[in-house]
XYZ file of C-alpha atoms in Angstrom:
776
model
C 102.484 -231.666 -165.556
C 101.371 -234.023 -168.300
C 103.264 -234.139 -171.567
C 100.402 -233.018 -173.828
C 100.577 -229.650 -172.011
C 104.186 -229.049 -173.103
C 103.146 -227.254 -176.280
C 100.880 -224.854 -174.359
C 103.675 -224.040 -171.909
C 106.048 -223.382 -174.782
C 103.536 -221.076 -176.484
C 102.796 -219.206 -173.236
C 106.506 -218.574 -172.671
C 106.885 -217.460 -176.282
C 104.011 -215.007 -175.712
C 105.824 -213.685 -172.631
C 109.071 -213.235 -174.570
C 107.311 -211.529 -177.486
C 105.651 -209.045 -175.126
C 108.900 -208.259 -173.312
C 110.735 -207.687 -176.606
C 107.942 -205.417 -177.831
C 108.040 -203.510 -174.521
C 111.737 -202.906 -175.165
C 110.709 -200.379 -177.810
C 109.744 -198.080 -174.907
C 113.365 -197.835 -173.756
C 114.019 -194.523 -175.582
C 110.887 -193.043 -173.977
C 111.441 -193.952 -170.314
C 114.744 -193.377 -168.542
C 116.654 -196.346 -167.184
C 116.221 -200.061 -167.711
C 115.058 -201.223 -164.282
C 111.419 -200.759 -165.256
C 111.819 -203.205 -168.158
C 113.320 -205.898 -165.929
C 110.580 -205.373 -163.347
C 107.884 -205.490 -166.052
C 109.337 -208.736 -167.398
C 109.324 -210.272 -163.924
C 105.724 -209.220 -163.208
C 104.606 -210.520 -166.594
C 106.396 -213.821 -165.999
C 104.451 -214.292 -162.753
C 101.199 -213.530 -164.574
C 102.098 -216.011 -167.319
C 102.964 -218.651 -164.719
C 99.551 -218.164 -163.087
C 97.936 -218.826 -166.447
C 99.958 -222.014 -166.960
C 99.025 -223.349 -163.528
C 95.342 -222.505 -163.938
C 95.182 -224.202 -167.335
C 96.688 -227.320 -165.791
C 93.553 -227.565 -163.628
C 91.441 -227.741 -166.814
C 89.509 -224.573 -165.940
C 87.642 -222.810 -168.760
C 89.709 -220.273 -170.642
C 87.462 -217.427 -169.491
C 88.071 -218.314 -165.843
C 91.812 -218.640 -166.474
C 91.874 -215.163 -168.029
C 89.957 -213.788 -165.048
C 92.484 -215.408 -162.713
C 95.355 -213.836 -164.639
C 93.615 -210.456 -164.481
C 93.283 -210.759 -160.710
C 96.943 -211.772 -160.452
C 97.847 -208.639 -162.439
C 95.903 -206.518 -159.928
C 97.780 -208.141 -157.048
C 101.117 -207.629 -158.808
C 100.383 -203.949 -159.487
C 99.364 -203.540 -155.855
C 102.622 -205.074 -154.688
C 104.703 -202.964 -157.079
C 103.001 -199.561 -156.735
C 100.685 -199.411 -153.714
C 101.806 -202.013 -151.200
C 101.603 -199.542 -148.305
C 97.858 -199.132 -148.936
C 97.089 -202.886 -149.172
C 96.401 -205.635 -146.683
C 99.569 -207.667 -146.161
C 101.103 -205.556 -148.957
C 99.304 -207.542 -151.697
C 95.541 -207.624 -151.035
C 93.882 -204.690 -152.850
C 91.623 -202.403 -150.813
C 89.558 -199.323 -151.720
C 92.571 -197.240 -150.696
C 94.640 -199.119 -153.287
C 92.156 -198.315 -156.040
C 92.125 -194.667 -154.970
C 95.917 -194.657 -155.062
C 95.845 -196.166 -158.545
C 93.538 -193.362 -159.640
C 95.962 -190.772 -158.296
C 98.939 -192.418 -159.976
C 97.145 -192.767 -163.304
C 96.228 -189.086 -163.232
C 99.726 -187.926 -162.321
C 101.255 -190.390 -164.769
C 99.140 -189.025 -167.602
C 100.193 -185.499 -166.629
C 103.850 -186.569 -166.516
C 103.597 -188.085 -169.980
C 102.242 -184.806 -171.315
C 104.930 -182.670 -169.659
C 108.193 -184.581 -169.716
C 110.467 -184.737 -172.715
C 111.921 -188.110 -173.656
C 113.388 -189.996 -171.989
C 110.912 -189.333 -169.210
C 111.884 -190.171 -165.626
C 110.329 -193.226 -164.031
C 107.952 -191.382 -161.759
C 105.500 -193.493 -159.808
C 102.698 -192.542 -162.186
C 104.626 -193.435 -165.343
C 105.856 -196.611 -163.671
C 102.315 -197.758 -162.942
C 101.172 -196.972 -166.487
C 104.085 -198.943 -167.958
C 103.537 -201.925 -165.669
C 99.797 -201.932 -166.287
C 100.206 -201.576 -170.036
C 102.741 -204.402 -170.296
C 100.622 -206.720 -168.140
C 97.476 -205.957 -170.140
C 99.177 -206.481 -173.494
C 100.810 -209.656 -172.179
C 97.426 -210.972 -171.033
C 95.848 -210.318 -174.440
C 98.749 -211.973 -176.262
C 98.604 -214.969 -173.926
C 94.843 -215.449 -174.334
C 94.970 -215.142 -178.121
C 97.960 -217.415 -178.565
C 97.299 -220.196 -176.035
C 93.604 -221.032 -175.463
C 92.339 -219.452 -178.689
C 95.356 -220.717 -180.687
C 95.465 -217.591 -182.828
C 99.019 -216.278 -182.606
C 98.543 -214.232 -185.768
C 95.900 -212.092 -184.031
C 98.231 -211.757 -181.019
C 100.341 -209.498 -183.209
C 97.733 -206.740 -182.875
C 98.331 -205.966 -179.160
C 102.075 -206.318 -179.772
C 101.785 -203.826 -182.609
C 99.798 -201.482 -180.371
C 102.573 -201.580 -177.768
C 105.232 -200.911 -180.381
C 103.140 -198.157 -181.980
C 103.203 -196.202 -178.707
C 106.959 -195.868 -179.061
C 106.805 -195.297 -182.821
C 104.183 -192.570 -182.428
C 105.975 -190.593 -179.718
C 109.514 -190.364 -181.048
C 111.532 -191.314 -184.074
C 114.259 -192.887 -181.968
C 111.730 -195.260 -180.440
C 110.966 -196.523 -183.934
C 114.608 -197.294 -184.740
C 115.205 -200.568 -186.540
C 116.819 -202.482 -183.597
C 113.637 -202.130 -181.536
C 111.489 -203.106 -184.493
C 113.726 -206.089 -185.172
C 113.519 -207.242 -181.554
C 109.724 -206.957 -181.527
C 109.490 -208.747 -184.876
C 111.738 -211.598 -183.702
C 109.535 -212.070 -180.651
C 106.433 -212.182 -182.820
C 108.064 -214.679 -185.199
C 109.027 -216.948 -182.296
C 105.432 -216.816 -181.076
C 104.151 -217.761 -184.531
C 106.605 -220.642 -184.801
C 105.761 -221.936 -181.330
C 102.012 -221.826 -181.869
C 102.420 -223.178 -185.393
C 104.501 -226.085 -184.141
C 101.848 -226.903 -181.556
C 99.138 -226.796 -184.221
C 101.230 -228.786 -186.697
C 101.891 -231.544 -184.175
C 98.174 -232.412 -184.226
C 97.755 -232.611 -187.995
C 96.507 -236.022 -189.053
C 96.702 -237.589 -185.583
C 94.090 -239.785 -183.935
C 92.983 -238.406 -180.570
C 92.049 -241.452 -178.626
C 90.759 -239.733 -175.506
C 91.780 -241.563 -172.333
C 94.880 -243.646 -172.797
C 97.006 -241.076 -174.617
C 100.492 -241.366 -173.236
C 104.101 -241.397 -174.247
C 103.355 -242.872 -177.674
C 101.246 -239.830 -178.527
C 103.855 -237.387 -177.201
C 106.584 -239.056 -179.228
C 104.379 -239.048 -182.310
C 103.643 -235.351 -181.793
C 107.366 -234.687 -181.764
C 107.801 -236.757 -184.930
C 105.246 -234.661 -186.771
C 106.728 -231.412 -185.439
C 110.154 -232.420 -186.774
C 108.946 -233.331 -190.241
C 110.223 -231.346 -193.253
C 106.938 -229.399 -193.488
C 107.499 -227.946 -190.001
C 111.160 -227.152 -190.620
C 110.284 -225.557 -193.941
C 107.725 -223.331 -192.268
C 110.336 -222.062 -189.836
C 112.738 -221.298 -192.671
C 110.060 -219.455 -194.628
C 109.131 -217.358 -191.596
C 112.723 -216.431 -190.849
C 113.393 -215.567 -194.498
C 110.268 -213.401 -194.637
C 111.282 -211.462 -191.547
C 114.785 -210.943 -192.883
C 113.465 -209.626 -196.188
C 111.082 -207.300 -194.374
C 114.040 -205.754 -192.543
C 116.581 -205.647 -195.364
C 114.608 -204.807 -198.514
C 113.451 -201.319 -197.380
C 117.082 -200.402 -196.728
C 118.018 -201.367 -200.311
C 115.181 -199.613 -202.091
C 115.855 -196.021 -203.232
C 113.931 -192.877 -202.162
C 112.190 -194.387 -199.175
C 113.118 -191.374 -197.088
C 113.831 -191.272 -193.376
C 111.764 -193.077 -190.833
C 111.362 -196.381 -189.095
C 114.241 -198.274 -190.678
C 116.683 -195.393 -191.003
C 119.735 -196.792 -189.199
C 121.534 -193.464 -189.311
C 118.996 -191.995 -186.944
C 118.758 -188.805 -188.978
C 115.024 -188.903 -188.944
C 114.832 -187.164 -185.591
C 112.577 -184.216 -185.120
C 113.603 -180.937 -183.592
C 116.822 -178.937 -183.721
C 119.731 -178.213 -181.492
C 120.616 -175.313 -179.250
C 118.209 -172.454 -178.812
C 115.672 -174.001 -181.123
C 115.300 -177.189 -179.123
C 111.861 -177.595 -177.616
C 111.882 -176.942 -173.848
C 109.154 -177.188 -171.251
C 109.238 -176.879 -167.499
C 107.829 -179.677 -165.337
C 107.148 -179.513 -161.600
C 109.842 -181.974 -160.527
C 112.510 -183.726 -162.565
C 112.195 -181.736 -165.802
C 112.732 -178.589 -163.754
C 115.962 -180.100 -162.459
C 116.969 -180.954 -166.024
C 116.524 -177.329 -167.093
C 118.639 -176.110 -164.191
C 121.383 -178.572 -165.163
C 121.600 -177.378 -168.753
C 125.061 -175.944 -169.528
C 123.534 -172.954 -171.351
C 120.832 -170.691 -169.981
C 118.633 -171.074 -173.065
C 116.262 -168.128 -173.535
C 112.614 -169.054 -173.173
C 110.652 -165.807 -173.034
C 110.869 -162.054 -172.484
C 108.506 -159.660 -170.758
C 108.045 -155.941 -170.230
C 106.105 -154.804 -167.176
C 104.533 -151.502 -166.198
C 103.938 -150.979 -162.481
C 105.546 -154.125 -161.009
C 108.759 -154.140 -158.912
C 111.388 -156.272 -160.698
C 112.102 -158.428 -157.665
C 108.452 -159.442 -157.299
C 107.904 -160.530 -160.913
C 107.736 -164.269 -160.325
C 105.879 -165.913 -163.216
C 103.677 -168.772 -162.039
C 102.918 -171.715 -164.348
C 100.818 -173.810 -162.005
C 99.909 -174.337 -158.386
C 100.280 -177.811 -156.883
C 97.582 -178.218 -154.254
C 97.395 -182.007 -153.784
C 99.923 -183.756 -151.552
C 99.922 -187.535 -151.142
C 103.126 -187.928 -149.131
C 105.162 -188.816 -152.196
C 104.607 -185.901 -154.544
C 102.720 -182.672 -155.051
C 100.311 -182.395 -157.982
C 97.779 -180.004 -159.425
C 94.069 -180.748 -159.101
C 93.628 -179.378 -162.663
C 90.676 -177.256 -161.592
C 89.840 -176.253 -165.154
C 86.823 -174.592 -166.707
C 86.182 -173.913 -170.367
C 85.833 -170.132 -170.105
C 87.592 -167.653 -167.784
C 85.386 -165.648 -165.390
C 84.298 -162.100 -166.043
C 87.109 -159.557 -165.834
C 88.610 -158.728 -163.414
C 89.144 -162.303 -162.294
C 88.444 -162.848 -158.582
C 91.446 -163.317 -156.301
C 90.809 -165.834 -153.554
C 91.146 -164.365 -150.069
C 92.233 -160.843 -151.046
C 90.451 -158.095 -149.106
C 90.055 -154.429 -149.962
C 92.107 -153.251 -146.961
C 95.365 -154.718 -148.346
C 97.468 -152.570 -150.672
C 97.126 -153.954 -154.210
C 98.300 -151.787 -157.100
C 97.402 -152.625 -160.675
C 100.088 -153.542 -163.225
C 100.318 -154.657 -166.841
C 102.834 -157.060 -168.345
C 103.422 -158.097 -171.944
C 104.965 -161.539 -172.397
C 106.572 -162.844 -175.577
C 107.478 -166.530 -175.760
C 110.212 -167.811 -178.023
C 109.639 -170.567 -180.573
C 111.711 -173.032 -178.540
C 109.430 -173.025 -175.476
C 106.247 -175.111 -175.658
C 104.060 -175.220 -172.565
C 100.345 -175.843 -172.097
C 99.892 -173.196 -169.389
C 100.706 -169.505 -169.629
C 103.403 -168.150 -167.279
C 101.781 -165.164 -165.543
C 102.417 -163.004 -162.459
C 100.238 -163.728 -159.441
C 97.555 -162.618 -158.829
C 96.345 -162.232 -162.412
C 93.061 -160.465 -163.103
C 92.886 -160.975 -166.890
C 94.871 -162.300 -169.866
C 94.486 -161.234 -173.495
C 95.675 -163.956 -175.840
C 94.700 -165.634 -179.093
C 93.435 -169.219 -179.131
C 90.909 -171.400 -177.342
C 92.494 -171.423 -173.876
C 90.730 -172.712 -170.767
C 90.950 -171.297 -167.260
C 92.657 -172.969 -164.291
C 90.952 -171.661 -161.171
C 93.574 -173.096 -158.835
C 96.620 -171.707 -160.635
C 94.766 -168.582 -161.859
C 96.115 -168.763 -165.385
C 95.041 -169.961 -168.821
C 95.724 -173.564 -169.814
C 95.356 -175.688 -172.915
C 93.849 -179.154 -173.106
C 94.921 -179.391 -176.745
C 98.553 -180.560 -177.159
C 98.756 -178.564 -180.392
C 97.902 -175.311 -178.590
C 101.027 -174.261 -176.662
C 102.970 -171.141 -175.728
C 105.400 -171.619 -178.635
C 105.953 -168.198 -180.299
C 103.011 -166.682 -178.401
C 102.535 -163.055 -177.270
C 99.955 -162.074 -174.674
C 99.081 -159.246 -172.287
C 98.476 -159.774 -168.566
C 96.700 -157.488 -166.120
C 97.635 -158.315 -162.537
C 98.041 -156.928 -159.055
C 101.087 -156.154 -156.946
C 99.932 -157.079 -153.452
C 101.884 -155.523 -150.594
C 100.692 -156.878 -147.243
C 102.165 -155.544 -144.043
C 103.615 -157.669 -141.276
C 100.734 -156.651 -139.039
C 98.138 -157.733 -141.582
C 99.830 -161.121 -141.927
C 100.199 -161.542 -138.169
C 96.562 -160.668 -137.513
C 95.050 -162.671 -140.367
C 91.879 -164.451 -139.199
C 91.274 -168.186 -139.471
C 90.176 -169.229 -142.991
C 86.886 -170.897 -143.831
C 86.824 -174.438 -142.331
C 86.278 -176.134 -145.702
C 89.150 -174.217 -147.271
C 91.358 -174.853 -144.244
C 90.630 -178.589 -144.266
C 91.429 -178.976 -147.971
C 94.730 -177.078 -148.008
C 96.072 -178.581 -144.773
C 95.580 -182.223 -145.723
C 98.521 -184.488 -145.058
C 98.547 -188.216 -145.883
C 98.694 -190.906 -143.242
C 102.013 -192.172 -144.609
C 103.827 -188.888 -143.964
C 106.504 -189.642 -141.324
C 105.905 -188.036 -137.933
C 109.441 -186.633 -138.135
C 108.166 -183.895 -140.461
C 105.714 -182.425 -137.941
C 108.162 -182.858 -135.066
C 110.796 -180.871 -136.950
C 108.266 -178.170 -137.854
C 107.238 -177.772 -134.200
C 110.864 -177.605 -133.129
C 111.799 -174.978 -135.709
C 108.770 -172.764 -134.958
C 108.948 -173.000 -131.175
C 108.152 -169.555 -129.747
C 106.228 -168.347 -132.813
C 102.918 -166.779 -131.773
C 100.908 -167.031 -135.003
C 100.999 -168.725 -138.438
C 102.844 -165.792 -139.994
C 105.692 -166.021 -137.486
C 105.768 -169.789 -137.977
C 106.086 -169.326 -141.742
C 108.911 -166.808 -141.362
C 110.704 -169.138 -138.944
C 110.500 -172.011 -141.439
C 111.823 -169.794 -144.243
C 114.687 -168.536 -142.085
C 115.602 -172.074 -141.014
C 115.804 -173.366 -144.574
C 117.495 -170.301 -146.072
C 120.076 -169.570 -143.332
C 119.919 -171.040 -139.836
C 119.370 -174.709 -140.691
C 122.656 -175.307 -142.506
C 121.044 -176.345 -145.793
C 122.998 -176.252 -149.054
C 121.711 -175.663 -152.578
C 122.753 -178.452 -154.960
C 121.062 -179.226 -158.282
C 122.925 -182.535 -158.602
C 121.047 -184.146 -155.713
C 118.572 -186.867 -156.656
C 115.003 -185.730 -156.007
C 114.121 -189.143 -154.539
C 110.644 -190.573 -154.154
C 108.370 -192.141 -151.583
C 107.162 -190.920 -148.198
C 110.720 -190.958 -146.822
C 112.016 -188.454 -149.408
C 111.278 -185.451 -147.155
C 112.978 -187.104 -144.173
C 116.017 -187.877 -146.334
C 116.179 -184.223 -147.364
C 115.945 -183.086 -143.724
C 118.814 -185.418 -142.833
C 121.099 -184.687 -145.795
C 120.310 -180.939 -145.846
C 121.114 -180.499 -149.521
C 118.913 -180.170 -152.549
C 117.459 -177.710 -155.021
C 114.324 -175.580 -155.110
C 111.918 -178.519 -155.412
C 113.148 -180.030 -152.151
C 112.905 -176.759 -150.256
C 109.474 -175.814 -151.592
C 107.929 -179.253 -151.169
C 109.293 -179.714 -147.659
C 108.365 -176.262 -146.349
C 104.827 -176.587 -147.738
C 104.441 -180.017 -146.138
C 105.746 -178.759 -142.792
C 103.398 -175.764 -142.943
C 100.451 -178.091 -143.451
C 101.434 -180.125 -140.399
C 101.184 -176.858 -138.427
C 97.682 -176.161 -139.744
C 98.724 -173.458 -142.221
C 97.116 -173.781 -145.694
C 99.932 -174.345 -148.163
C 100.630 -175.275 -151.767
C 103.620 -175.258 -154.131
C 103.951 -172.928 -157.115
C 106.083 -173.748 -160.151
C 107.319 -171.195 -162.657
C 110.181 -168.727 -163.072
C 112.147 -166.193 -161.054
C 112.120 -162.601 -162.392
C 115.027 -162.972 -164.860
C 117.589 -160.404 -166.062
C 116.986 -156.894 -167.373
C 118.338 -155.976 -170.811
C 119.420 -152.548 -172.086
C 116.060 -152.112 -173.804
C 114.177 -152.462 -170.529
C 112.893 -155.961 -171.202
C 113.483 -158.863 -168.872
C 114.778 -162.194 -170.205
C 113.717 -165.530 -168.691
C 116.035 -168.484 -169.308
C 115.954 -172.168 -168.477
C 118.008 -171.478 -165.343
C 115.176 -169.295 -164.021
C 112.945 -172.354 -163.602
C 111.920 -172.433 -159.970
C 109.525 -173.801 -157.353
C 108.458 -171.995 -154.192
C 105.901 -172.502 -151.408
C 102.794 -170.353 -151.078
C 100.972 -170.062 -147.755
C 97.445 -168.739 -147.386
C 96.430 -165.895 -145.090
C 92.794 -164.815 -144.918
C 92.355 -161.254 -146.191
C 95.613 -161.387 -148.183
C 95.362 -164.601 -150.184
C 98.249 -166.798 -151.321
C 101.574 -165.388 -150.124
C 104.959 -166.313 -151.585
C 107.867 -167.452 -149.407
C 111.448 -168.188 -150.471
C 113.184 -170.955 -148.474
C 115.747 -171.899 -151.152
C 119.116 -170.391 -150.149
C 120.670 -168.077 -152.716
C 117.771 -168.307 -155.165
C 115.126 -165.778 -156.097
C 114.406 -162.866 -153.764
C 113.274 -162.824 -150.167
C 109.850 -161.143 -149.890
C 109.846 -157.763 -148.206
C 107.186 -158.783 -145.672
C 109.429 -161.540 -144.296
C 112.507 -159.380 -143.703
C 113.276 -157.798 -140.315
C 112.051 -154.217 -140.048
C 114.894 -151.729 -140.629
C 116.507 -150.140 -137.552
C 114.134 -151.931 -135.170
C 114.878 -155.649 -135.252
C 114.153 -156.311 -131.582
C 110.568 -155.200 -131.109
C 107.804 -154.335 -133.533
C 107.020 -150.658 -133.988
C 104.073 -148.829 -135.365
C 104.623 -148.295 -139.054
C 105.247 -144.751 -140.169
C 102.584 -143.196 -142.318
C 104.974 -143.031 -145.274
C 105.258 -146.816 -145.315
C 101.499 -147.326 -145.628
C 100.107 -146.486 -149.068
C 96.996 -144.396 -148.652
C 95.615 -142.948 -151.837
C 97.211 -145.655 -153.940
C 95.294 -148.366 -152.147
C 91.860 -147.020 -152.990
C 91.747 -148.234 -156.626
C 92.473 -151.767 -155.424
C 88.907 -152.180 -154.218
C 87.670 -152.868 -157.743
C 89.757 -155.891 -158.768
C 90.256 -157.564 -155.390
C 86.914 -158.946 -154.124
C 86.961 -162.725 -153.919
C 83.251 -163.003 -154.749
C 80.448 -160.425 -154.956
C 78.377 -160.156 -151.822
C 75.373 -158.829 -153.663
C 73.113 -161.450 -155.173
C 69.669 -160.885 -156.628
C 67.747 -164.193 -156.766
C 65.460 -162.749 -159.410
C 68.455 -162.234 -161.719
C 70.995 -164.809 -160.628
C 68.621 -167.549 -159.524
C 69.677 -169.410 -156.381
C 72.537 -167.579 -154.670
C 75.557 -169.765 -154.024
C 78.974 -168.758 -152.720
C 81.916 -168.860 -155.098
C 83.717 -172.241 -154.694
C 87.118 -171.875 -153.071
C 88.370 -175.458 -153.458
C 88.215 -177.969 -156.335
C 86.054 -180.269 -154.213
C 83.464 -177.550 -153.623
C 83.218 -177.061 -157.367
C 82.760 -180.810 -157.902
C 80.069 -180.941 -155.212
C 78.149 -178.134 -156.882
C 78.391 -179.913 -160.203
C 76.699 -182.861 -158.526
C 78.729 -185.532 -160.278
C 79.363 -188.539 -157.998
C 82.702 -189.778 -159.286
C 83.466 -192.676 -156.974
C 79.973 -194.230 -157.037
C 80.211 -194.292 -160.817
C 83.652 -195.895 -160.681
C 82.565 -198.542 -158.179
C 79.327 -199.170 -160.060
C 81.184 -199.501 -163.349
C 83.692 -201.874 -161.766
C 80.919 -204.021 -160.300
C 79.123 -204.087 -163.652
C 82.334 -205.093 -165.424
C 82.972 -207.875 -162.910
C 79.391 -209.099 -163.292
C 79.790 -209.074 -167.065
C 83.003 -211.094 -166.843
C 81.355 -213.678 -164.612
C 78.136 -214.001 -166.593
C 79.588 -213.430 -170.057
C 80.185 -217.115 -170.922
C 76.690 -218.075 -169.721
C 74.973 -215.298 -171.665
C 76.987 -216.087 -174.797
C 76.116 -219.780 -174.620
C 72.425 -218.959 -174.222
C 72.544 -216.758 -177.290
C 74.407 -219.319 -179.393
C 72.101 -222.117 -178.203
C 69.034 -220.185 -179.340
C 70.603 -219.651 -182.754
C 71.629 -223.285 -183.158
C 68.267 -224.688 -182.098
C 66.209 -222.463 -184.362
C 64.105 -224.493 -186.871
C 66.109 -223.106 -189.791
C 69.437 -224.320 -188.327
C 68.559 -227.974 -188.933
C 70.370 -230.968 -187.438
C 73.869 -229.542 -187.997
C 73.246 -226.645 -185.610
C 71.716 -229.029 -183.049
C 74.726 -231.333 -183.385
C 77.139 -228.487 -182.613
C 75.054 -227.687 -179.570
C 75.112 -231.331 -178.475
C 78.913 -231.662 -178.703
C 79.435 -228.366 -176.871
C 76.926 -229.321 -174.162
C 78.809 -232.587 -173.681
C 82.054 -230.605 -173.468
C 80.533 -228.311 -170.814
C 79.802 -231.441 -168.758
C 83.340 -232.795 -169.077
C 83.247 -234.843 -172.312
C 85.755 -233.239 -174.648
C 85.060 -233.309 -178.405
C 87.319 -235.386 -180.652
C 87.656 -234.001 -184.137
C 88.488 -237.313 -185.820
C 85.264 -239.087 -184.749
C 82.271 -239.581 -186.993
C 78.881 -238.431 -185.653
C 77.957 -242.045 -184.864
C 81.211 -242.621 -182.949
C 80.840 -239.376 -181.039
C 77.244 -240.197 -180.112
C 78.161 -243.624 -178.757
C 81.038 -242.172 -176.723
C 78.781 -239.514 -175.198
C 76.163 -242.115 -174.314
C 78.781 -244.389 -172.771
C 80.724 -241.791 -170.765
C 77.651 -239.913 -169.486
C 75.699 -243.146 -168.853
C 72.565 -241.631 -170.324
C 69.155 -243.147 -169.721
C 67.062 -244.620 -172.551
C 65.178 -241.434 -173.597
C 68.368 -239.347 -173.699
C 70.259 -242.143 -175.491
C 67.546 -242.371 -178.126
C 67.647 -238.590 -178.643
C 71.446 -238.618 -179.114
C 71.352 -241.451 -181.621
C 68.440 -239.900 -183.501
C 70.348 -236.651 -183.831
C 73.490 -238.462 -185.017
C 71.432 -240.268 -187.680
C 69.893 -236.941 -188.781
C 73.366 -235.400 -189.122
C 74.603 -238.295 -191.231
C 71.495 -238.020 -193.403
C 72.065 -234.268 -193.777
C 75.676 -234.768 -194.782
C 75.553 -237.911 -196.910
C 71.983 -238.721 -198.002
C 70.464 -237.530 -201.304
C 69.021 -233.986 -201.134
C 65.408 -235.269 -201.556
C 65.650 -237.481 -198.450
C 67.242 -234.717 -196.385
C 64.453 -232.282 -197.276
C 61.828 -234.908 -196.440
C 63.363 -235.531 -193.011
C 63.573 -231.809 -192.220
C 59.986 -231.153 -193.253
C 58.711 -233.566 -190.632
C 60.497 -231.865 -187.710
C 60.122 -228.318 -186.390
C 63.337 -228.297 -184.314
C 65.589 -230.091 -181.863
C 65.155 -227.923 -178.754
C 63.150 -230.524 -176.841
C 65.606 -233.345 -177.567
C 68.595 -231.180 -176.534
C 66.888 -230.225 -173.272
C 66.390 -233.918 -172.543
C 70.029 -234.680 -173.380
C 71.376 -231.851 -171.174
C 69.305 -233.172 -168.283
C 70.860 -236.606 -168.764
C 74.373 -235.158 -168.992
C 73.945 -233.297 -165.680
C 72.221 -236.181 -163.849
C 75.379 -238.034 -162.926
C 77.488 -235.012 -161.935
C 77.964 -233.435 -158.502
C 76.349 -230.071 -157.810
C 79.548 -228.035 -158.221
C 80.245 -229.596 -161.616
C 76.684 -228.810 -162.753
C 77.058 -225.165 -161.685
C 80.377 -224.952 -163.491
C 78.843 -226.400 -166.669
C 76.114 -223.765 -166.520
C 77.952 -220.583 -165.510
C 81.506 -221.303 -166.737
C 81.002 -223.572 -169.762
C 84.204 -224.951 -171.231
C 82.881 -224.659 -174.761
C 82.738 -220.846 -174.474
C 86.386 -220.769 -175.558
C 85.380 -222.332 -178.877
C 81.995 -220.717 -179.265
C 83.324 -217.170 -179.140
C 85.886 -217.382 -181.980
C 83.640 -219.627 -184.116
C 80.527 -217.519 -183.371
C 78.341 -220.648 -183.362
């Protein structure tokens, strides 16, 4: 690489270091340090791509596009290699995977307390954010030579940490980010200073120029600038600590500016995976809420927070099937028929001030909730949810009307096949799920005659016969092999058991999902039940047509085994006809009102076009008629087209402005020098207009008409700059514009170039890097 490029390399590496140091402020927010090292490595590769592309003398816009493409390849390799060609070439499946990870990552950010675990979603968001900020810093500092403006994306990255938690804004992280920014300023300033007062002689610059650049960079003015910058940064860090009454905050080294309190008052929320494990590992069973129920058996009072219906082989997630308003009371219960015993019950829940959650814990199936606030309705989880982070369960009281469904073994055994659309959605398994999962499920359920018997066999295998052990210290793991690891090690906590049983049920064709919430809790002397952090739980739910979602309990020693999965008393060998006393008769009649899944009656004159109630999130999206993926692909194509045509369109706009009659010869001269630059003749700032004109004529070997136009324009510029005002006005009055002369000159500039160079000058003009910041 040639020596004049040394300054650009130094500035690019300084931009990389500044971004990495600013990303370090995220350390208190994300658990571990591996993600920071991986981010630094990915960013270094992206920076290296930029250095290599600039060495080829490509336009800055094309270099930035190349770095953006390299970032996409790096993200593919780091987060979705199994969906890509040769592990690095992005495909539509990779983009779909990115969409899934971004969605789950955003949900994880909203649910986890700091430091959040490095889930795949959070990992992708961190990598993508660091690469994007690094690209912006690199573009601003190197080709645009504006390191001061590069502080804005660095500040945005630091502000993420400062806005989320006080610890993230501690002074060591600020100092590290500030040092990185100062080094970037000094590097870019040294590069700029090395060119002050020098003569750029075009071809022929060699070691003498490089040595002279170093001489200027080492002069007292450069060294003084470094000292001033370092002193300024030091004062910015020290002075606030010395001033009185500044209060707690960013530069409080004692760390007393933390929010929240200890013990019972600490804010707690339950998350589907790792946060749930964290709650179970707490030394104290911190109280979260209490409830009092009328009409519900204590052992069946599981409180459901959410239902996870999407399985991608790595994790289960909720489809967030939300709507602004809940349906008319009583809420419909998917799949529940009138022939199944379903008694009504009421429960009052009171949440303590230390528990903040954006979904209401409720018994399933819920038919209505009375609560204050603007809550939305989650059709999939059948509870109320909040899209506003300020609206949580903290200190909330609400009343729940729900059903106690009591299916018989016969009803479960004889359940008909669900609707094909519903069955297809809730039995989806990803292609990357190891075949070992289905093989094990078939082996465990060998001899079972129907889905109900298969489900009971799976529950029995996990809870007793399979030799599994409950252990909350086991790492939850990640990736498609996590389920296989759990099957081999045979130890884990409720998340492992629920996730694995639901996945195995889906491989058998049984609709399944995972519910997250709480076990019933402990009864107090007053008759209330207390839910603590140790009651956090996850369990699988399997769907049976006519009954709906049915809870199973595969986790050994946790929760309660449902009555309908236990062997019948006194007759374990063969099924017997149930005695009349076991079948509720009169009590089942009132259940016909709240249980229909959707009204069969529909009057087109009143309701308009009759449509069935959607039973899956995808059915609801189809009815809404919003084509998500075509919009995403169309927007991506439009963005790519804009990136490719942006320099051309900008040059056309600037050219029209410069060649307007009112712009005079100065605007035409700027257009001439930039047009020459687009065709490979770089501008030299130390040349006079006459010198520049002669060099353009000589290098481009212009013909006589184009040569005359260039020299005439150079003379007009000199007259505009140095002649008396009267002569300049006289010359301008006799000319309406320079558009014709510039068109002639551009034709001459392109005449001696190969076709590829002419296309590059038109669609990827080099001067766009200067036109954009100068705005003409």
